[in-house]
Coordinates of C-alpha atoms in Angstrom, one line a residue:
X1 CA 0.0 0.0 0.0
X2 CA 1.4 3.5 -0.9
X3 CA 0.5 7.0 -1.3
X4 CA -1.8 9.6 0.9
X5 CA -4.9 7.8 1.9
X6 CA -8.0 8.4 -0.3
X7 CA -10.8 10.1 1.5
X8 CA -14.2 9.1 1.2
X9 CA -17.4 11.0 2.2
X10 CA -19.9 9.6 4.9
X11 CA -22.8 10.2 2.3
X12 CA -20.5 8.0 -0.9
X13 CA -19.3 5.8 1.8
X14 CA -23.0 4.7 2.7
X15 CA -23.5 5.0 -1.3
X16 CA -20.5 2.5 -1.7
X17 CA -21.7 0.0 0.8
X18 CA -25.5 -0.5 0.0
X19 CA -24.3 -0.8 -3.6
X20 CA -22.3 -2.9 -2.7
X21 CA -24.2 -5.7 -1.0
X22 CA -27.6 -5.2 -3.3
X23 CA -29.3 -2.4 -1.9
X24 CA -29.0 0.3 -4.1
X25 CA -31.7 -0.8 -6.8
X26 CA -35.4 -1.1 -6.9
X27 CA -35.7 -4.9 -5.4
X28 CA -37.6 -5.8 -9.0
X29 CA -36.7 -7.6 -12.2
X30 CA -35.3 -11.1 -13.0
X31 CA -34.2 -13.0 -10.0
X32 CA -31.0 -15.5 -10.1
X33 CA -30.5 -16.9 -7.1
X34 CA -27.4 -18.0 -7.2
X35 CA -25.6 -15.2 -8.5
X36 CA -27.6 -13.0 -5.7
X37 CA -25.7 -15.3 -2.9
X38 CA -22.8 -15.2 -4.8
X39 CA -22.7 -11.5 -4.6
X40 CA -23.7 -11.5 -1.3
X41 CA -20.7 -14.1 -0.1
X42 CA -22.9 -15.8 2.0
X43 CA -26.7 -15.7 3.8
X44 CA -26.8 -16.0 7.7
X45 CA -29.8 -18.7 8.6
X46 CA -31.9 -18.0 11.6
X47 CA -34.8 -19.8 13.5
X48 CA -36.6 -17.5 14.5
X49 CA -40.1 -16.9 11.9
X50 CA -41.4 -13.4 13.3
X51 CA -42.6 -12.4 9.8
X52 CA -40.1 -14.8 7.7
X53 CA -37.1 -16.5 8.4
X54 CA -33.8 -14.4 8.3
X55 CA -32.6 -15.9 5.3
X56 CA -35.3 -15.3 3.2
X57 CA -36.0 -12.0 3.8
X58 CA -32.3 -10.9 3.2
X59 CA -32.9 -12.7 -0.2
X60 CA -36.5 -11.0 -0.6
X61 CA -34.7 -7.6 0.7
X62 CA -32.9 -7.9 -3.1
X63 CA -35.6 -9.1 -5.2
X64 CA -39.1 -8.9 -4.2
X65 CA -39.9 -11.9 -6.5
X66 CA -38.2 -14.6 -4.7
X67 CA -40.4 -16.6 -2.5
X68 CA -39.3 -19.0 0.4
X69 CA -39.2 -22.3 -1.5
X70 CA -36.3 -20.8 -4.0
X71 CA -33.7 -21.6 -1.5
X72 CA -34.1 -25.1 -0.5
X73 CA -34.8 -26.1 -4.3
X74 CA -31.4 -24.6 -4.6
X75 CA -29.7 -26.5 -1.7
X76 CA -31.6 -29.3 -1.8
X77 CA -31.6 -30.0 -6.2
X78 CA -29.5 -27.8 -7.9
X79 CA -26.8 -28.0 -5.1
X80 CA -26.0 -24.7 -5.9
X81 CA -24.9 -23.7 -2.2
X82 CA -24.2 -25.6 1.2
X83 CA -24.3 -25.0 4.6
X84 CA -21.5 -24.3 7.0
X85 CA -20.4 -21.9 9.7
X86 CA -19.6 -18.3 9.3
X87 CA -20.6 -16.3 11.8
X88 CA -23.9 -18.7 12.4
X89 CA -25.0 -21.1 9.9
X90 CA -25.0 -19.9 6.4
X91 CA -25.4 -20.6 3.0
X92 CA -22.6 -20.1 0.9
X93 CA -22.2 -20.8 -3.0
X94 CA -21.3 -24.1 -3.6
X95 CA -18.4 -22.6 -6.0
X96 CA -16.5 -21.6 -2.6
X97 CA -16.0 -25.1 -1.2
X98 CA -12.5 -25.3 -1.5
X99 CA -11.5 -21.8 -0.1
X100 CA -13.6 -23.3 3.0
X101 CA -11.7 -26.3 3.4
X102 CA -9.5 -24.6 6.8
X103 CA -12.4 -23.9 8.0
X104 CA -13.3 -27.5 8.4
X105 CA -10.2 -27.6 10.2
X106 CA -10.2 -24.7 12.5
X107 CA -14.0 -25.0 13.7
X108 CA -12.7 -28.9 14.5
X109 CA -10.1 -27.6 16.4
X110 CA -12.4 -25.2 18.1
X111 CA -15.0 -27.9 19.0
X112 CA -12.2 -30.3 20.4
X113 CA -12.1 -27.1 23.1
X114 CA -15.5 -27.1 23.9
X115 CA -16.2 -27.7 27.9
X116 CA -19.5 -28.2 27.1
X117 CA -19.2 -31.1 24.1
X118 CA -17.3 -33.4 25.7
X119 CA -20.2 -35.9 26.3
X120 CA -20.7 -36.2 22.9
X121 CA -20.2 -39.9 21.2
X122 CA -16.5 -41.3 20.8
X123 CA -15.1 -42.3 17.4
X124 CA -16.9 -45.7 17.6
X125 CA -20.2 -44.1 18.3
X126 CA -19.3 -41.5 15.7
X127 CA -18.9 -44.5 13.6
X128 CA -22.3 -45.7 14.0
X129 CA -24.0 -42.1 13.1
X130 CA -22.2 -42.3 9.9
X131 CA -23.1 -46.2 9.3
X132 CA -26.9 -45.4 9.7
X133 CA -26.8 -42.6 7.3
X134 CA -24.8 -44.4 4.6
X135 CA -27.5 -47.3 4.6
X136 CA -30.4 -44.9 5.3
X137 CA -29.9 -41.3 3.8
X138 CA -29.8 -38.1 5.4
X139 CA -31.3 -38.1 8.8
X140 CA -32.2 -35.3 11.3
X141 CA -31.7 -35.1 15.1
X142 CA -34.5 -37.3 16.0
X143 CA -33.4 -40.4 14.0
X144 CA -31.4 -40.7 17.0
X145 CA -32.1 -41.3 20.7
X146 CA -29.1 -41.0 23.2
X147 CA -29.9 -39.3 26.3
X148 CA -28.4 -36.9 28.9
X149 CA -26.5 -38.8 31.4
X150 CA -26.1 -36.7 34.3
X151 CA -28.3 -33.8 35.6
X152 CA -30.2 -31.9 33.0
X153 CA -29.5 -28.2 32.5
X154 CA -30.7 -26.3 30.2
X155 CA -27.7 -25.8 27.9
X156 CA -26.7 -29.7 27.5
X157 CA -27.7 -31.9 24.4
X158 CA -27.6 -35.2 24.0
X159 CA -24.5 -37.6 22.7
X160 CA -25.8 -38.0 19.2
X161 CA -26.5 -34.1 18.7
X162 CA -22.7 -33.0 19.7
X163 CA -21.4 -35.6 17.7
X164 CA -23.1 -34.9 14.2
X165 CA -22.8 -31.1 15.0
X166 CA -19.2 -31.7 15.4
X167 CA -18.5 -33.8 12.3
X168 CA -20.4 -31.2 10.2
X169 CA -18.4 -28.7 11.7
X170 CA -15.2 -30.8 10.3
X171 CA -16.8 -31.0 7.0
X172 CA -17.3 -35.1 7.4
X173 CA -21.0 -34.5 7.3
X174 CA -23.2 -31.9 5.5
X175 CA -26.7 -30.3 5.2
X176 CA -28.7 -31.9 2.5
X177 CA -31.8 -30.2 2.9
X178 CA -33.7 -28.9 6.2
X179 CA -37.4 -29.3 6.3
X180 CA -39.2 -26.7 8.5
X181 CA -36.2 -25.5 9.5
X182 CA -34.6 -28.7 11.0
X183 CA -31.7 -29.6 9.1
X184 CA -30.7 -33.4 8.0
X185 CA -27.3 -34.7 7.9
X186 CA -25.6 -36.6 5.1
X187 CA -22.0 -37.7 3.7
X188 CA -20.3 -35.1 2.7
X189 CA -19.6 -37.3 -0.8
X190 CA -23.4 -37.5 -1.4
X191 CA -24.0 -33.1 -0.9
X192 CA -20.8 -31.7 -2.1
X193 CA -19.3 -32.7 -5.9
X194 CA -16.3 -34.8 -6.4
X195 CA -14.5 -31.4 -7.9
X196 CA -15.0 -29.1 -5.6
X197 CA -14.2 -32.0 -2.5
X198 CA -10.9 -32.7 -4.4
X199 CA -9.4 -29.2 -5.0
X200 CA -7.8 -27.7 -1.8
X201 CA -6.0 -25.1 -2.3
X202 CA -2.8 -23.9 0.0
X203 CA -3.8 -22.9 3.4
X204 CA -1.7 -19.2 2.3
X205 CA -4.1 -19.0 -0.4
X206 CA -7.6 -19.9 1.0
X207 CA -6.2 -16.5 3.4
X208 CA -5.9 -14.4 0.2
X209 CA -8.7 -15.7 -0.8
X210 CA -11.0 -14.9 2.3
X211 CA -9.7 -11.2 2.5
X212 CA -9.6 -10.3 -0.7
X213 CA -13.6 -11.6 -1.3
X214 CA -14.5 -10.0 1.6
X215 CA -12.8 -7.1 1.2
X216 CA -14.6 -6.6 -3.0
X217 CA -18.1 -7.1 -0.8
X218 CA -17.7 -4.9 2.0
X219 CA -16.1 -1.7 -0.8
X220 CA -13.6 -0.5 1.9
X221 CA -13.2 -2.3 5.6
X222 CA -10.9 -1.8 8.4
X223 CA -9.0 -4.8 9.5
X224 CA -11.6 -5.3 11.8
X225 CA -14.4 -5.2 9.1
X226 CA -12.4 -7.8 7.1
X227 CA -11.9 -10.4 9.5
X228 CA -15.6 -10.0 10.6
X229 CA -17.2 -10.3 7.3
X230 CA -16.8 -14.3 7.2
X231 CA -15.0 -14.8 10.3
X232 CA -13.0 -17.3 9.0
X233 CA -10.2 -16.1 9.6
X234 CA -8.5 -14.9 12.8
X235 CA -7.4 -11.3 13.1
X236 CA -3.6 -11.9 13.4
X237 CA -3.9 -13.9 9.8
X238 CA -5.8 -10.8 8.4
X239 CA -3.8 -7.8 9.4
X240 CA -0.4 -10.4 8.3
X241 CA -2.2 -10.3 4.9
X242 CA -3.0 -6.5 4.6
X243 CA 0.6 -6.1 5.4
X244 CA 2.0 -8.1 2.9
X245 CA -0.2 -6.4 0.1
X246 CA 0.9 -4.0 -2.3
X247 CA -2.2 -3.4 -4.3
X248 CA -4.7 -2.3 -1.9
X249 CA -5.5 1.8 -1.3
X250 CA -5.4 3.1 1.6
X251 CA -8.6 5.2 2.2
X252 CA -10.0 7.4 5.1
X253 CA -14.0 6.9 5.5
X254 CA -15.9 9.5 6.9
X255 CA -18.2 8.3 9.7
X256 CA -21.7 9.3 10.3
X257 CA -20.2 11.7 13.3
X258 CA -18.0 13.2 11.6
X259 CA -14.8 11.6 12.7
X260 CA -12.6 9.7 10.3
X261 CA -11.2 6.0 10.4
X262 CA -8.4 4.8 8.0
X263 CA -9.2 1.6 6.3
X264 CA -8.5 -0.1 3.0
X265 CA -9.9 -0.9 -0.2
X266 CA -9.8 -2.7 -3.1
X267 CA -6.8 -1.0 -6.2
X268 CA -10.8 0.6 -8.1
X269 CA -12.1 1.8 -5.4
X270 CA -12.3 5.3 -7.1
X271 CA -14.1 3.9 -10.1
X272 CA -16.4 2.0 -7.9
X273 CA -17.0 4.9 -6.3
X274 CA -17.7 6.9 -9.8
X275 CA -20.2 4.1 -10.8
X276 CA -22.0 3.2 -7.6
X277 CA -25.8 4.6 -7.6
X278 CA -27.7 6.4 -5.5
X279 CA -29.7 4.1 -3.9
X280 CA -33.6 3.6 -4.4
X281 CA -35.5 6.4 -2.2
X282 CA -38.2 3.3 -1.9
X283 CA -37.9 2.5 2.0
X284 CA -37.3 -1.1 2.9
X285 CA -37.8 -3.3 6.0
X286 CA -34.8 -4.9 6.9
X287 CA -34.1 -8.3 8.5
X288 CA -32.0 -7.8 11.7
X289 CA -29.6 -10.4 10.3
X290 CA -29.3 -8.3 7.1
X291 CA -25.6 -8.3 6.0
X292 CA -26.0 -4.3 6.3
X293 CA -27.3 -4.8 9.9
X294 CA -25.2 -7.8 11.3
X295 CA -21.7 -5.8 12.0
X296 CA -23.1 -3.4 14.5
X297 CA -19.3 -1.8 14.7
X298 CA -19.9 -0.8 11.0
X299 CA -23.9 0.1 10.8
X300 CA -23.0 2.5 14.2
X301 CA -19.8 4.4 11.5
X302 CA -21.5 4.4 8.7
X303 CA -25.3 5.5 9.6
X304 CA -24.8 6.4 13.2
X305 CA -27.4 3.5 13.8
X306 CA -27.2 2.1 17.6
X307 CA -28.9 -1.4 16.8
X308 CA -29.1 -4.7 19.1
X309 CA -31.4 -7.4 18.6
X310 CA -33.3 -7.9 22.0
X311 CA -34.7 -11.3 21.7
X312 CA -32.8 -12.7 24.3
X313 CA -33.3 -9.6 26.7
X314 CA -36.4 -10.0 29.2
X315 CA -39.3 -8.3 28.2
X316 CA -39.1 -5.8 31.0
X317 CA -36.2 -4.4 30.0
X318 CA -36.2 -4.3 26.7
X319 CA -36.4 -0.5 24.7
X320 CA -38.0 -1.6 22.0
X321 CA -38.7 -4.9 21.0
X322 CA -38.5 -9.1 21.0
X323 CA -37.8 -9.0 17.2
X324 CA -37.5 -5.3 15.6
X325 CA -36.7 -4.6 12.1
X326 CA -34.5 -1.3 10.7
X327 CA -35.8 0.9 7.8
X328 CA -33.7 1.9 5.5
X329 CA -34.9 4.8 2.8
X330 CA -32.5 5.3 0.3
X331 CA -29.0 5.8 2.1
X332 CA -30.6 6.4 5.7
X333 CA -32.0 4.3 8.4
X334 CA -34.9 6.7 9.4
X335 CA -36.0 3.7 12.1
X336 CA -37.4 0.9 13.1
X337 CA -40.8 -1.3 13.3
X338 CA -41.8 -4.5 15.2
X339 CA -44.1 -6.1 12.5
X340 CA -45.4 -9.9 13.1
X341 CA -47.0 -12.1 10.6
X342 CA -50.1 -14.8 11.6
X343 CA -50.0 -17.2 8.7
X344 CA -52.8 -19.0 10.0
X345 CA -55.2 -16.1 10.4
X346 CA -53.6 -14.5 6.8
X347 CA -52.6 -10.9 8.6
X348 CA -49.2 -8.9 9.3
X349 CA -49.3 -6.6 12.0
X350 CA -47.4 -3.7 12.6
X351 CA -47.2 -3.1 16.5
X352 CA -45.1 -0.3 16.8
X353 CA -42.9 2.5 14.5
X354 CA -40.1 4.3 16.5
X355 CA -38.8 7.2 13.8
X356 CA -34.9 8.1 14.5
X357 CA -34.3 11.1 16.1
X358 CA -34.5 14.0 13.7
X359 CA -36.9 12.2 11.3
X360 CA -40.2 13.9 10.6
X361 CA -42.7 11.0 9.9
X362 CA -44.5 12.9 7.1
X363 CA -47.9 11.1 5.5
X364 CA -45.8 10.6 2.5
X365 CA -43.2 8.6 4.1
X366 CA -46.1 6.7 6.1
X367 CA -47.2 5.7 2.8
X368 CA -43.8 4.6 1.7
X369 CA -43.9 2.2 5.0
X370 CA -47.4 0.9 4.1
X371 CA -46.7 -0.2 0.7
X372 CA -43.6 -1.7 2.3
X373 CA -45.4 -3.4 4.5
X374 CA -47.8 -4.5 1.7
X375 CA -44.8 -6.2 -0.1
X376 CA -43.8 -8.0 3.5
X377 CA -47.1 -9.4 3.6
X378 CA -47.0 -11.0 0.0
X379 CA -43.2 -12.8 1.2
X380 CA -45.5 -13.7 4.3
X381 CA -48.3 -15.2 2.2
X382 CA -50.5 -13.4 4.1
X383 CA -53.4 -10.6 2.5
X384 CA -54.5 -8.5 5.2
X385 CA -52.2 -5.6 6.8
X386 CA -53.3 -4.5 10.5
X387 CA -51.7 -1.1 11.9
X388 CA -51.5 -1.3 15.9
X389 CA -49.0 1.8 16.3
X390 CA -49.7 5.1 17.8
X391 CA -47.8 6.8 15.2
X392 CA -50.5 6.2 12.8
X393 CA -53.3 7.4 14.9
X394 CA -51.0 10.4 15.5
X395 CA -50.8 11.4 11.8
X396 CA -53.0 14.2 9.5
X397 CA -55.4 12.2 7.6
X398 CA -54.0 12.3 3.9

């Protein structure tokens, strides 16, 4: 890296990164799948089904015409992605297998550590998992009955669950498909083609690899921001790479404060920057997984955005919500709504808006939220929209 750092506006920086990671265009037009997760780098799965599950509302959040079946027909058929551990479990292209081979390796390593998976089944009973599934095909969870031994808290899982968690953490097993969210286990030879198994590149250049693809997704990252994006990769390995680099710029970013951090970016950033949009003034309801949401450190510089999920905070102290989602309107998040979706009854509900501080929640941008939330509810397969919040009653008619 050489020459006076590059400075970068808050306003192009936010223009940079929404671009960036698919956020800058009206979510409409031909959807491919594939080439959206590619883009992405990867798709955090989550649980939890407040209005949809995380993943497919990141995936909705960039085309409004994909629909929840899309992704499994792509996991489970086309094996056009698998499932492995970035951050959480993900789906990442198939395509970038063998770049993920050390992580095989060092999430083994990791689990080896674990106080708390030590009861899980030794190699012969490890053995006997892999046995049944060879003769019977993928199996879930509760193909298998092994039980606590010992007292029960809350946190401990049986033999059978630590052990195929921790051979699909080494790679010997993999997702085939999930169904309603619970995920079945199969040889890693049956999910992932022969190719992709056999190539595995030098441990060096899986590094490059990782930094240099996170780095062309995140526009311009600190260290920090880098080694975050996939977390594959242990800071020490990252900042050794940026080190060794000779073709990277050295920018300064502008935060939403004011204040500026020095970070790096890829050798055309400044005709990135040149050609990157300004993004859709449509506002959008995002997941609070959303790749744009998930590195709080980053959403805080960029947007000056203080977001944390409260789902695991008692109710009583919570300041918002269980499960709230951000709003983003073209390069600003102007705030945040708790929305929930009864499939059975056909009807998303919006409980509660919470503008940012020095929003003005005019009836035009009310009516950008409602036709948001009308989109939501199509994802949802659900026809009827319910308003519950105050800040509704509280506006002019219009």
């Amino acid at each position: 890296m050489t020459g006076a750092p590059f400075e970068i506006r808050n306003r192009d920086a936010r223009r940079l990164w929404l671009d960036a990671q698919g956020l800058s265009a009206t979510p409409t037009g031909p959807l491919d799948l594939a080439a959206m997760i590619r883009g992405l780098g990867f798709v955090q799965l989550d649980s939890i089904r407040v209005v949809s599950r995380a993943h497919h509302h990141i995936l909705w959040s960039r085309n409004q015409n994909y629909r929840e079946p899309m992704l499994d027909k792509l996991m489970r058929k086309d094996r056009g992605v698998f499932e492995h551990f970035t951050h959480d479990a993900s789906v990442i292209p198939m395509e970038f297998y063998p770049n993920w081979r050390r992580q095989f390796r060092r999430l083994e390593e990791k689990v080896r550590g674990w106080e708390w998976h030590r009861g899980m089944l030794d190699e012969d009973g490890r053995a006997g998992l892999i046995d049944r599934i060879r003769e019977e095909g993928p199996l879930s969870t509760k193909a298998f009955d092994t039980k606590v031994e010992g007292p029960r808290e809350m946190w401990r899982r049986p033999p059978h669950k630590l052990a195929l968690d921790y051979m699909w953490y080494a790679g010997e097993l993999s997702t085939s498909h999930r169904e309603n969210f619970t995920k079945f286990y199969d040889l890693t030879e049956r999910v992932i083609p022969g190719h992709h198994r056999e190539d595995e590149p030098p441990d060096h250049e899986q590094v490059d690899w990782l930094c240099r693809e996170a780095l062309a997704r995140l526009a311009f990252g600190t260290e920090g921001d880098i080694q975050r994006f996939w977390d594959a990769a242990d800071l020490a390995e990252v900042k050794d790479w940026a080190a060794r680099q000779t073709d990277l710029v050295p920018v300064r970013i502008e935060g939403a404060d004011g204040k500026w951090t020095t970070a790096l970016a890829p050798a055309d950033i400044e005709v990135r920057l040149a050609a990157a949009p300004a993004p859709t003034s449509r506002l959008r309801i995002l997941n609070p997984f959303d790749p744009v949401i998930r590195d709080r450190a980053r959403l805080q510089r960029l947007f000056g955005f203080d977001y944390r999920i409260e789902i695991f905070v008692p109710a009583a102290k919570r300041r918002w919500g269980y499960y709230v989602y951000p709003l983003l309107e073209g390069d600003r998040m102007v705030g945040r709504v708790e929305v929930k979706a009864d499939r059975a009854a056909g009807t998303l509900t919006l409980e509660q808006v919470w503008p940012e501080p020095g929003v003005v929640w005019t009836g035009a941008r009310d009516a950008r939220l409602e036709a948001e939330l009308a989109r939501l509810a199509r994802l949802a397969a659900v026809d009827t929209v319910i308003r519950n919040d105050q800040l509704k009653l509280d506006l002019p008619s219009r």
